[in-house]
Backbone as numpy.savetxt, mean C-alpha at the origin, in Angstrom:
# Nx Ny Nz CAx CAy CAz Cx Cy Cz
-1.41 -7.12 2.48 -1.35 -6.02 1.58 -0.02 -5.28 1.69
0.44 -5.10 2.90 1.72 -4.42 3.07 2.82 -5.20 2.37
2.74 -6.52 2.43 3.74 -7.35 1.75 3.69 -7.15 0.24
2.50 -7.04 -0.32 2.36 -6.81 -1.76 3.05 -5.50 -2.15
2.89 -4.47 -1.34 3.54 -3.19 -1.61 5.05 -3.34 -1.48
5.50 -4.03 -0.46 6.94 -4.24 -0.30 7.51 -5.06 -1.46
6.69 -5.91 -2.05 7.12 -6.72 -3.19 7.02 -5.99 -4.52
6.54 -4.74 -4.52 6.55 -3.94 -5.74 5.23 -3.44 -6.25
4.11 -3.84 -5.67 2.81 -3.33 -6.10 2.74 -1.85 -5.75
2.29 -1.01 -6.67 2.27 0.43 -6.43 0.90 1.08 -6.62
-0.02 0.39 -7.27 -1.34 0.95 -7.50 -2.41 0.07 -6.85
-3.57 0.65 -6.64 -4.69 -0.11 -6.07 -4.97 -1.35 -6.91
-4.97 -1.19 -8.21 -5.25 -2.32 -9.12 -4.18 -3.41 -8.98
-2.92 -3.00 -8.91 -1.83 -3.97 -8.78 -1.93 -4.71 -7.45
-2.24 -4.00 -6.38 -2.39 -4.63 -5.07 -3.56 -5.60 -5.09
-4.66 -5.19 -5.70 -5.84 -6.05 -5.82 -5.52 -7.32 -6.60
-4.81 -7.18 -7.70 -4.44 -8.34 -8.51 -3.51 -9.29 -7.76
-2.55 -8.75 -7.05 -1.57 -9.59 -6.34 -2.17 -10.30 -5.14
-3.12 -9.64 -4.46 -3.67 -10.23 -3.24 -4.93 -11.05 -3.48
-5.67 -10.75 -4.55 -6.92 -11.43 -4.81 -8.07 -10.93 -3.95
-7.84 -9.83 -3.24 -8.87 -9.23 -2.37 -9.62 -8.19 -3.19
-10.93 -8.03 -2.92 -11.72 -7.10 -3.73 -11.28 -5.65 -3.52
-11.55 -4.81 -4.50 -11.06 -3.44 -4.56 -11.49 -2.61 -3.36
-12.74 -2.73 -2.92 -13.22 -1.95 -1.79 -12.47 -2.26 -0.51
-12.21 -3.53 -0.29 -11.46 -3.94 0.90 -10.02 -3.46 0.83
-9.40 -3.60 -0.32 -8.02 -3.13 -0.49 -7.95 -1.63 -0.23
-8.87 -0.88 -0.80 -8.88 0.57 -0.62 -9.00 0.94 0.85
-9.92 0.31 1.54 -10.13 0.59 2.97 -8.88 0.25 3.78
-8.29 -0.89 3.50 -7.12 -1.33 4.26 -5.89 -0.47 3.95
-5.73 -0.05 2.71 -4.61 0.82 2.35 -4.74 2.14 3.10
-5.94 2.71 3.15 -6.15 3.96 3.91 -5.80 3.76 5.38
-6.20 2.63 5.95 -5.90 2.34 7.35 -4.40 2.20 7.57
-3.71 1.51 6.66 -2.26 1.34 6.78 -1.53 2.67 6.61
-2.05 3.54 5.76 -1.45 4.88 5.61 -1.67 5.69 6.88
-2.85 5.62 7.44 -3.13 6.35 8.68 -2.26 5.86 9.84
-1.96 4.57 9.84 -1.13 3.99 10.89 0.36 4.23 10.65
0.70 4.75 9.48 2.09 5.03 9.17 2.86 3.86 8.58
2.17 2.78 8.24 2.84 1.61 7.67 3.12 1.78 6.18
2.29 2.58 5.50 2.46 2.86 4.08 2.38 4.37 3.88
2.87 4.82 2.72 2.77 6.23 2.39 2.40 6.36 0.92
1.98 7.55 0.53 1.63 7.81 -0.86 2.64 8.78 -1.45
3.14 8.45 -2.63 4.11 9.33 -3.28 3.39 10.53 -3.89
4.14 11.50 -4.37 3.56 12.69 -4.99 2.72 12.35 -6.21
3.07 11.25 -6.89 2.31 10.86 -8.08 1.20 9.85 -7.79
0.91 9.61 -6.50 -0.21 8.77 -6.12 0.10 7.30 -5.95
1.35 6.90 -6.09 1.73 5.51 -5.92 1.82 5.17 -4.43
1.45 3.95 -4.10 1.53 3.47 -2.72 2.93 2.92 -2.51
3.59 3.37 -1.43 4.96 2.97 -1.15 5.09 2.50 0.28
6.06 1.62 0.54 6.33 1.25 1.93 6.84 2.49 2.67
6.58 2.55 3.95 7.07 3.67 4.75 8.59 3.63 4.80
9.19 4.79 4.73 10.65 4.87 4.86 11.05 4.48 6.26
12.13 3.78 6.36 12.64 3.41 7.68 13.43 4.57 8.25
13.30 4.76 9.55 14.03 5.81 10.23 15.48 5.37 10.42
16.40 6.30 10.26 17.81 5.99 10.49 18.03 5.76 11.98
18.83 4.78 12.30 19.07 4.45 13.71 20.10 5.36 14.32
């Protein structure tokens, strides 16, 4: 799922379509990835990859 987001998927529906995984599972996993800091949500609700920290 994280790869789908990195490849440009921004909505739950888009991620579901790209991965072929059912909506409930995608939703649960996206929440888990957001909690872990791997993904973030933009102000308009789009799912985005986490920003990389400057070295």
